[in-house]
Amino acid sequence: MTAVRAERLSKWYGHVLGVSDVTWTLPGGVVGLLGPNGAGKSTLMKLMAGLLRPSRGAIEVLGGDPFADPWVRRRIGYSPEHESTYDELTARELVTALAHLAGVPRAQAPAAAVRALEAMGMSEAMDRKVRGFSKGMRQRTKLAATLAHDPDLLVLDEPLTGVDPVARIDIIERLKGLAAAGKTVLVSSHVLYEIEALTEDIVVIYRGQVLAEGNIYEIRRLIDRHPHRIRVECDRPREVAAAVAGADHVARLVMERRAVIVETRDPDRCYDDLAAAIVERGVELRAMTSPDNNLGAVFEYLTGGRGGGGGEA
Amino acid sequence: MSGPGGPGLPVGARGPGGLSGLAATRALAALALVRAARGKALWIALALALLPVIVVSVRVGLDHDRADVWRAAFELSLLTLPIVPAILIGPSLADELEDRTSAYLWSRALPRWSIVVGKLVGLAPVAAVCLTVGLATSWLVAGGPGAVAVADAWRGLGALAAAGVAASAVVAAIATLVPRHAVATAVVWLLFVDAPVGALPIALQHGSIGFGARAVAGFGPDAVTGALTLVAVTALAVALAVRRIARME
């Protein structure tokens, strides 16, 4: 069965366009949904998860209507982009509650939650309150909540945003494991290199429309021609900047008060160098993100500058 | 570990299907209760509900008539009625919508009405208990059975509890309509619209929670009419909140 089938799917927020006339199928496997911020990724994912109702057209997920049919949502695991959770609860309590609300019988929900948390590497922290968690721990907890009810389709909206490099690698490996076990996994990102580490199959979305789908390498070649920006937020940004300043792939460094933005023509090497610099110097990393302006420029380039509608976050 | 769902996935964790409305309501009520118990709102609500006790103590100290003191205690408790449910139920629903944690619930296999009903089932009794604890304390301070008959006290407490539930439902409806300013809007509505309307000697007062509470407590013309008012306001507000949340995106 096709996991997702969209037929002339559109979604407006008032006059703002979220998704425009999308006809697309997701047969299965691991697929990356790539596009800059505001491209319509989150809207498309919310439509899949049953949070939104199409303004026009139709979307069918696992053979049913995700907005109208709770039984379809029972088979979907959706992880939203934002970090908000029920911070008063421990990770175990949160995942248990959400597993039960997703249809896991009450008696089985605690065990399902523990297994999902363990699967996401949260064994040690599962009895701590979510309020004190780092971004990476929150993402892992959210992913555990997404998995605990054993869904067939995982819809993960920017699951690697703000996660430190070590956790990022770990989470990617865990997601690969799920895919290898037969789950259909759709992961969105505005960072090509995150998606590349996960899958070769991508869907490119821009201004609410699916521009292309297929192999990642063609897109990557285009993107690599443009400088890629990496923003490192840490306690000693100048040390990190100094460590990578001499590298031939670094085009420019921009210092901020508690961060450094590295502009590079070889993101893979740059990420490696930054990770090494951070670990060697014992720098306290707060966040490593990739501003998407360059990706936006690439999409403009890919579309030949043709405009679509408005975007959404 | 491995299972049919893949490495790390629970084996056989998947239930037979989605959650029934009743089961979802129960689960959401429990969740709302746990969250409230760990926050400050519960204690603030209780403290506010106990404020009338201070005035009652002063009046008792000044040797006012105890029946008057009891009536005053009830009226003062009605003044806390707009605030106690607002700070308990308002943020519980509104924050869900504003902080976007609703995405976790929307995407679950549960009927949407259970979100409103679950929160009300979990928190409206808490609001009612806070209000009645305040009034019961006032009754004891006023002299207990020696000042006001136990039956009358029970009637007042029951009326306030029912009014607390009705006010909670109104707050829930307002929270789904204006989540960003839910608490303020609910307080303004209950304090400056509902309460004055309830005091007006016109037919419109039959739509007021304050009118219903006074009538049930024995301070109004007809307890049955008062009870019907409270039931009608509660039903209307719940229906509005459920309708709103079912259409919400």
XYZ file of C-alpha atoms in Angstrom:
562
model
C 0.000 0.000 0.000
C 1.167 3.504 -0.780
C 1.975 5.313 2.448
C 0.903 8.759 1.308
C -0.986 9.893 -1.754
C -1.656 13.581 -2.344
C -3.903 14.643 -5.194
C -3.902 18.318 -6.185
C -3.442 19.104 -2.520
C -3.536 22.732 -1.443
C -3.624 24.446 1.923
C -4.048 28.161 2.580
C -3.844 30.052 5.821
C -6.145 32.899 4.952
C -4.383 34.470 2.001
C -1.063 32.804 2.777
C -0.284 29.715 0.793
C 1.125 26.710 2.655
C 0.970 23.979 0.040
C -0.036 24.507 -3.564
C -1.536 21.942 -5.905
C 0.717 19.080 -4.824
C 0.273 15.729 -6.510
C 2.700 13.268 -5.009
C 2.986 9.751 -3.672
C 5.212 8.333 -0.977
C 5.515 4.615 -1.630
C 7.582 3.777 1.446
C 11.151 3.618 2.712
C 13.055 6.591 4.066
C 12.487 9.866 2.299
C 13.881 13.273 3.060
C 11.637 16.276 2.600
C 13.972 19.102 1.787
C 13.261 22.772 1.476
C 14.145 26.101 3.032
C 12.186 27.530 5.951
C 8.726 28.543 4.840
C 8.735 26.171 1.874
C 5.670 24.272 3.052
C 7.335 21.225 4.632
C 5.593 21.594 7.968
C 2.227 22.206 6.320
C 2.576 19.093 4.199
C 3.532 17.063 7.261
C 0.654 18.443 9.316
C -1.709 17.490 6.520
C -0.270 13.964 6.611
C -0.582 13.741 10.389
C -4.197 14.889 10.417
C -3.586 18.237 12.094
C -4.828 20.175 9.110
C -7.638 19.714 6.659
C -6.869 20.369 2.974
C -8.243 23.600 1.537
C -8.472 21.877 -1.818
C -7.589 18.453 -3.179
C -7.129 15.352 -1.090
C -4.560 13.495 0.943
C -4.733 9.818 1.722
C -2.438 8.294 4.321
C -2.229 4.521 4.715
C -5.455 4.253 2.790
C -7.537 6.726 4.784
C -8.189 10.354 5.639
C -5.870 11.349 8.497
C -7.958 14.354 9.567
C -11.254 12.534 9.807
C -10.210 9.034 10.768
C -8.578 8.372 14.170
C -7.774 4.822 13.056
C -5.453 6.218 10.408
C -3.769 8.468 12.950
C -3.254 5.394 15.111
C -0.759 4.196 12.498
C 1.078 7.512 12.190
C 3.853 8.762 14.415
C 4.185 12.519 14.122
C 6.917 14.584 15.695
C 6.320 18.335 15.415
C 9.062 20.806 14.686
C 8.690 22.849 17.850
C 10.229 21.912 21.169
C 7.214 22.466 23.397
C 6.160 19.475 25.457
C 4.522 18.917 28.812
C 7.507 20.103 30.792
C 6.033 19.260 34.188
C 6.216 15.558 33.385
C 9.154 13.201 33.349
C 10.124 11.722 30.002
C 8.676 8.394 31.096
C 5.370 9.966 32.126
C 5.158 12.012 28.945
C 5.811 9.120 26.592
C 3.521 6.815 28.582
C 0.665 9.321 28.397
C 1.142 9.946 24.692
C 1.453 6.226 23.944
C -1.814 5.569 25.728
C -3.501 8.461 23.925
C -2.239 6.967 20.674
C -4.116 3.774 21.399
C -1.713 1.598 23.371
C -3.732 -0.116 26.123
C -3.223 1.553 29.484
C -1.610 -1.495 31.049
C 0.927 -1.763 28.243
C 1.692 1.922 27.813
C 4.377 2.204 30.545
C 6.368 -0.704 29.136
C 5.987 0.609 25.593
C 7.212 4.006 26.750
C 10.259 2.566 28.474
C 11.193 0.551 25.388
C 10.789 3.544 23.116
C 12.857 5.741 25.430
C 15.543 3.096 25.615
C 15.505 2.845 21.848
C 16.166 6.576 21.685
C 19.008 6.406 24.175
C 17.094 7.963 27.064
C 17.451 5.153 29.601
C 19.377 7.259 32.090
C 17.224 10.366 31.897
C 13.731 8.939 31.581
C 12.785 9.783 35.164
C 13.903 13.377 34.922
C 11.480 16.165 34.151
C 11.460 17.335 30.551
C 11.824 20.943 31.762
C 15.544 20.431 32.383
C 16.326 18.692 29.111
C 18.703 19.949 26.440
C 17.461 20.296 22.865
C 18.933 16.934 21.982
C 17.212 15.203 24.877
C 13.934 16.851 23.984
C 14.253 15.637 20.421
C 14.964 12.107 21.630
C 11.990 12.244 23.980
C 9.769 13.528 21.177
C 10.997 10.728 18.927
C 10.317 8.167 21.645
C 6.777 9.539 21.932
C 6.494 9.203 18.174
C 7.585 5.578 18.240
C 5.996 4.208 21.384
C 2.724 3.184 19.759
C 4.541 1.315 16.980
C 3.325 3.356 13.996
C 3.769 2.307 10.379
C 4.512 5.797 9.119
C 6.838 8.210 10.892
C 6.446 11.869 9.999
C 9.341 13.721 11.583
C 9.467 17.475 11.208
C 13.038 18.727 11.556
C 14.019 16.093 14.139
C 17.678 17.097 14.045
C 17.311 20.835 14.536
C 19.469 22.134 17.335
C 20.881 18.734 18.140
C 24.611 18.544 18.820
C 26.760 16.638 16.303
C 27.192 13.528 18.428
C 23.486 13.235 19.165
C 22.725 13.955 15.518
C 24.762 10.977 14.370
C 23.169 8.792 17.020
C 19.636 9.819 16.111
C 20.312 9.309 12.409
C 21.544 5.790 13.109
C 18.436 5.041 15.142
C 16.184 6.353 12.399
C 18.036 4.221 9.880
C 17.389 1.231 12.107
C 13.668 1.940 12.053
C 13.703 2.221 8.302
C 15.627 -1.026 8.005
C 12.880 -2.663 10.034
C 10.324 -1.714 7.438
C 8.929 1.563 8.668
C 8.147 4.335 6.257
C 10.009 7.386 7.496
C 9.586 10.908 6.184
C 12.070 13.374 7.628
C 12.061 17.067 6.861
C 15.010 19.363 7.008
C 16.283 22.566 5.495
C 19.816 21.219 5.815
C 20.780 18.985 2.948
C 23.620 17.366 4.823
C 21.338 16.103 7.538
C 19.116 14.412 4.997
C 22.057 13.074 3.065
C 23.265 11.188 6.110
C 19.900 9.488 6.348
C 18.755 8.695 2.855
C 19.407 9.180 -0.827
C 15.750 9.656 -1.645
C 14.541 13.192 -1.345
C 11.606 15.335 -2.209
C 12.368 18.971 -2.790
C 9.644 21.379 -1.787
C 9.730 25.094 -2.325
C 7.052 27.738 -2.066
C 4.440 25.113 -1.391
C 5.168 23.005 -4.441
C 7.061 19.781 -4.966
C 9.897 20.805 -7.254
C 11.649 17.503 -7.663
C 12.079 14.079 -6.174
C 14.695 11.454 -6.576
C 18.365 11.090 -5.832
C 20.048 13.498 -3.500
C 23.369 13.761 -5.277
C 22.152 15.843 -8.190
C 20.732 18.390 -5.810
C 23.799 18.299 -3.690
C 26.067 19.196 -6.577
C 24.027 22.310 -7.180
C 24.010 23.240 -3.527
C 27.721 22.717 -3.077
C 28.388 25.505 -5.546
C 26.931 27.896 -3.027
C 28.552 28.729 0.296
C 26.896 26.933 3.187
C 26.524 28.633 6.563
C 26.876 26.892 9.908
C 26.082 28.796 13.089
C 27.847 27.524 16.203
C 26.439 28.797 19.494
C 28.819 28.081 22.356
C 30.618 29.552 25.358
C 33.864 30.296 23.464
C 33.027 31.106 19.845
C 36.335 32.878 19.201
C 38.303 29.712 19.989
C 36.135 27.695 17.635
C 36.542 30.353 14.952
C 40.307 30.391 15.390
C 40.448 26.614 15.102
C 38.812 26.511 11.687
C 39.943 29.881 10.330
C 42.860 28.442 8.394
C 40.950 25.668 6.662
C 40.790 26.043 2.889
C 37.055 25.299 2.786
C 36.189 28.201 5.059
C 35.127 31.199 3.003
C 34.181 33.599 5.779
C 33.741 33.835 9.538
C 31.203 36.102 11.176
C 31.444 36.640 14.912
C 28.391 37.185 17.054
C 28.265 37.750 20.803
C 27.966 34.082 21.730
C 28.213 32.429 18.360
C 30.258 32.186 15.224
C 28.863 31.735 11.726
C 31.141 29.746 9.451
C 30.619 30.051 5.723
C 32.042 27.050 3.900
C 32.181 25.495 0.473
C 32.630 21.992 1.883
C 30.036 21.465 4.622
C 31.039 17.852 5.327
C 34.611 18.779 6.119
C 33.509 21.853 7.965
C 31.170 19.900 10.231
C 34.005 17.440 10.931
C 36.457 20.234 11.702
C 34.004 22.032 13.932
C 33.161 18.873 15.843
C 36.852 18.148 16.357
C 37.564 21.719 17.500
C 34.684 21.631 19.956
C 35.622 18.283 21.435
C 39.379 18.979 21.634
C 38.904 22.309 23.400
C 36.116 21.168 25.671
C 33.898 23.958 24.389
C 30.369 23.973 25.768
C 28.169 23.727 22.706
C 24.664 25.171 22.938
C 23.471 24.735 19.387
C 24.752 24.103 15.915
C 22.386 25.199 13.204
C 22.447 25.967 9.541
C 20.764 29.202 8.513
C 18.954 28.472 5.314
C 19.562 31.615 3.335
C 21.956 29.826 1.046
C 19.579 26.963 0.544
C 16.899 29.483 -0.292
C 19.209 30.966 -2.891
C 19.789 27.529 -4.346
C 16.071 26.909 -4.575
C 15.655 30.233 -6.298
C 18.347 29.062 -8.653
C 16.643 25.694 -9.157
C 13.336 27.326 -9.937
C 14.957 29.878 -12.168
C 13.583 32.570 -9.921
C 9.958 31.767 -10.658
C 7.786 32.607 -7.696
C 5.110 30.605 -6.044
C 2.771 31.747 -3.371
C 3.680 32.831 0.100
C 5.287 30.539 2.567
C 4.712 29.393 6.070
C 6.858 28.302 8.925
C 16.465 -5.094 21.343
C 14.327 -5.708 18.352
C 10.765 -6.362 17.536
C 8.499 -6.466 14.592
C 8.556 -2.728 14.453
C 12.318 -2.494 14.332
C 15.242 -2.031 16.655
C 14.174 -0.562 19.908
C 10.492 -0.632 19.167
C 8.106 -2.123 21.642
C 7.012 -5.625 20.842
C 3.261 -5.865 20.616
C 2.816 -2.412 22.050
C 0.245 -1.486 19.491
C -3.228 -1.743 20.861
C -6.233 -2.983 19.019
C -7.055 0.442 17.644
C -7.738 4.019 18.560
C -8.807 5.142 21.988
C -12.529 5.378 22.693
C -13.853 8.779 23.616
C -14.382 7.687 27.188
C -10.913 6.213 27.574
C -9.363 9.312 25.984
C -11.360 11.558 28.305
C -10.156 9.606 31.310
C -6.537 9.679 30.160
C -6.646 13.398 29.387
C -8.322 14.148 32.705
C -5.570 12.310 34.550
C -2.914 14.106 32.520
C -4.480 17.515 33.210
C -4.694 16.726 36.908
C -1.059 15.647 37.173
C 0.108 18.749 35.329
C -2.013 21.015 37.511
C -0.774 19.347 40.676
C 2.826 20.054 39.662
C 2.239 23.668 38.741
C 1.585 26.766 40.791
C -1.928 27.384 39.505
C -3.538 24.953 41.917
C -2.057 26.635 44.976
C -2.817 30.116 43.698
C -6.415 29.049 43.049
C -6.735 27.632 46.539
C -5.248 30.750 48.096
C -7.681 32.960 46.165
C -10.604 30.768 47.140
C -9.635 31.235 50.783
C -9.492 35.043 50.582
C -13.121 35.505 51.689
C -12.175 33.863 54.991
C -10.216 36.984 55.907
C -13.263 39.228 55.490
C -15.448 36.724 57.319
C -12.983 36.653 60.218
C -13.068 40.447 60.461
C -16.864 40.509 60.421
C -17.013 37.799 63.051
C -14.555 39.813 65.130
C -16.850 42.837 64.776
C -19.705 40.663 66.038
C -21.899 40.952 62.933
C -25.013 38.849 62.631
C -23.885 35.327 61.701
C -26.586 34.791 59.083
C -25.448 38.002 57.402
C -21.865 36.862 57.659
C -22.763 33.603 55.919
C -24.561 35.476 53.146
C -21.556 37.778 52.802
C -19.233 34.766 52.683
C -21.275 33.304 49.850
C -21.257 36.590 47.912
C -17.513 36.935 48.418
C -17.026 33.385 47.183
C -18.994 34.343 44.074
C -16.421 37.080 43.529
C -13.651 34.472 43.446
C -15.734 32.341 41.078
C -14.485 34.111 37.938
C -10.840 33.767 38.918
C -10.407 30.262 40.354
C -11.652 28.305 37.309
C -9.971 30.797 34.971
C -6.492 30.180 36.339
C -7.000 26.420 36.505
C -8.754 25.625 33.229
C -7.768 28.627 31.092
C -4.031 27.935 30.826
C -4.558 24.188 30.586
C -6.434 24.566 27.319
C -5.055 27.845 26.038
C -1.395 26.953 26.580
C -1.991 23.747 24.680
C -3.108 25.798 21.704
C -0.628 28.632 22.100
C 2.444 26.507 22.868
C 1.412 24.144 20.076
C 1.573 21.071 22.314
C -1.883 20.430 20.873
C -0.026 18.859 17.935
C 0.670 15.843 20.159
C -3.036 15.445 20.867
C -4.377 16.340 17.416
C -2.187 13.659 15.844
C -3.340 10.957 18.260
C -6.086 8.464 17.593
C -8.652 10.135 19.789
C -11.797 12.149 19.167
C -11.153 15.847 19.505
C -14.079 16.482 21.815
C -12.330 14.341 24.406
C -9.628 17.025 24.715
C -12.085 19.623 26.040
C -14.136 17.158 28.026
C -11.052 15.443 29.457
C -9.608 18.699 30.740
C -12.933 19.693 32.223
C -13.418 16.311 33.877
C -9.938 16.596 35.359
C -9.944 20.229 36.421
C -13.518 21.449 36.935
C -13.871 19.320 40.092
C -10.598 20.802 41.330
C -11.971 24.311 40.804
C -15.178 23.293 42.569
C -13.251 21.808 45.488
C -11.080 24.933 45.852
C -14.181 27.146 45.922
C -16.031 24.956 48.397
C -12.995 24.656 50.658
C -12.963 28.458 50.826
C -16.663 28.671 51.620
C -16.582 25.765 54.080
C -13.727 27.453 55.940
C -15.724 30.675 56.037
C -18.690 28.741 57.423
C -16.542 27.257 60.177
C -15.070 30.679 61.001
C -18.553 32.167 61.053
C -19.517 29.704 63.766
C -20.311 26.495 61.911
C -23.607 24.764 62.771
C -24.191 27.231 65.588
C -24.490 30.086 63.108
C -25.856 28.499 59.939
C -27.741 25.208 59.746
C -25.765 22.348 58.266
C -28.404 21.810 55.584
C -28.151 25.458 54.512
C -24.388 25.244 54.496
C -24.494 22.127 52.310
C -26.868 23.875 49.974
C -24.531 26.820 49.652
C -21.543 24.581 49.120
C -23.372 22.544 46.489
C -24.462 25.701 44.704
C -20.930 27.069 44.657
C -19.521 23.756 43.439
C -22.057 23.626 40.602
C -21.323 27.244 39.750
C -17.603 26.363 39.713
C -18.252 23.630 37.168
C -20.357 25.975 35.021
C -17.711 28.693 35.207
C -15.069 26.108 34.243
C -17.067 25.226 31.144
C -17.351 28.911 30.227
C -13.606 29.319 30.685
C -13.014 26.295 28.428
C -15.183 27.799 25.721
C -13.400 31.139 25.975
C -9.989 29.404 25.914
C -10.824 27.747 22.604
C -12.082 31.041 21.180
C -9.293 33.355 22.367
C -6.420 31.156 23.548
C -3.931 34.006 23.612
C -5.888 35.968 26.229
C -7.938 33.174 27.707
C -7.550 33.930 31.418
C -8.079 37.679 31.139
C -11.048 37.305 28.798
C -12.658 34.674 31.001
C -12.245 36.785 34.147
C -13.596 39.874 32.397
C -16.571 37.916 31.028
C -17.477 36.292 34.328
C -16.809 39.346 36.473
C -18.099 42.168 34.295
C -20.743 40.478 32.148
C -22.063 37.393 33.909
C -22.058 38.772 37.456
C -23.807 42.115 36.711
C -26.358 40.398 34.476
C -27.115 37.967 37.294
C -27.862 40.879 39.626
C -30.265 42.578 37.216
C -33.954 42.098 37.931
C -34.699 41.112 34.340
C -35.278 37.809 32.547
C -31.747 37.908 31.154
C -30.441 37.084 34.624
C -31.544 33.494 34.046
C -28.488 33.068 31.828
C -26.082 34.065 34.587
C -24.009 31.683 36.661
C -24.238 34.070 39.621
C -28.032 34.026 39.469
C -28.068 30.229 39.275
C -25.701 29.888 42.211
C -27.681 32.247 44.437
C -30.951 30.534 43.567
C -29.620 27.056 44.318
C -28.036 28.270 47.547
C -31.365 29.581 48.756
C -30.621 33.264 48.211
C -32.785 33.471 45.124
C -36.366 32.877 44.150
C -36.315 29.332 42.830
C -33.692 26.621 43.317
C -34.930 24.546 40.380
C -34.639 27.471 37.983
C -31.199 28.149 39.359
C -30.124 24.550 38.840
C -31.474 24.585 35.289
C -29.559 27.797 34.619
C -26.299 26.218 35.738
C -26.928 23.064 33.701
C -27.859 25.082 30.614
C -24.814 27.374 30.845
C -22.533 24.373 31.342
C -24.019 22.468 28.399
C -23.935 25.482 26.105
C -20.340 26.325 26.971
C -19.144 22.717 26.558
C -20.949 22.464 23.213
C -19.315 25.681 22.035
C -15.838 24.544 23.135
C -16.261 21.120 21.535
C -17.500 22.597 18.282
C -14.632 25.057 18.205
C -11.952 22.487 18.918
C -13.344 20.060 16.350
C -12.827 22.682 13.648
C -9.542 23.991 14.903
C -6.409 23.574 12.786
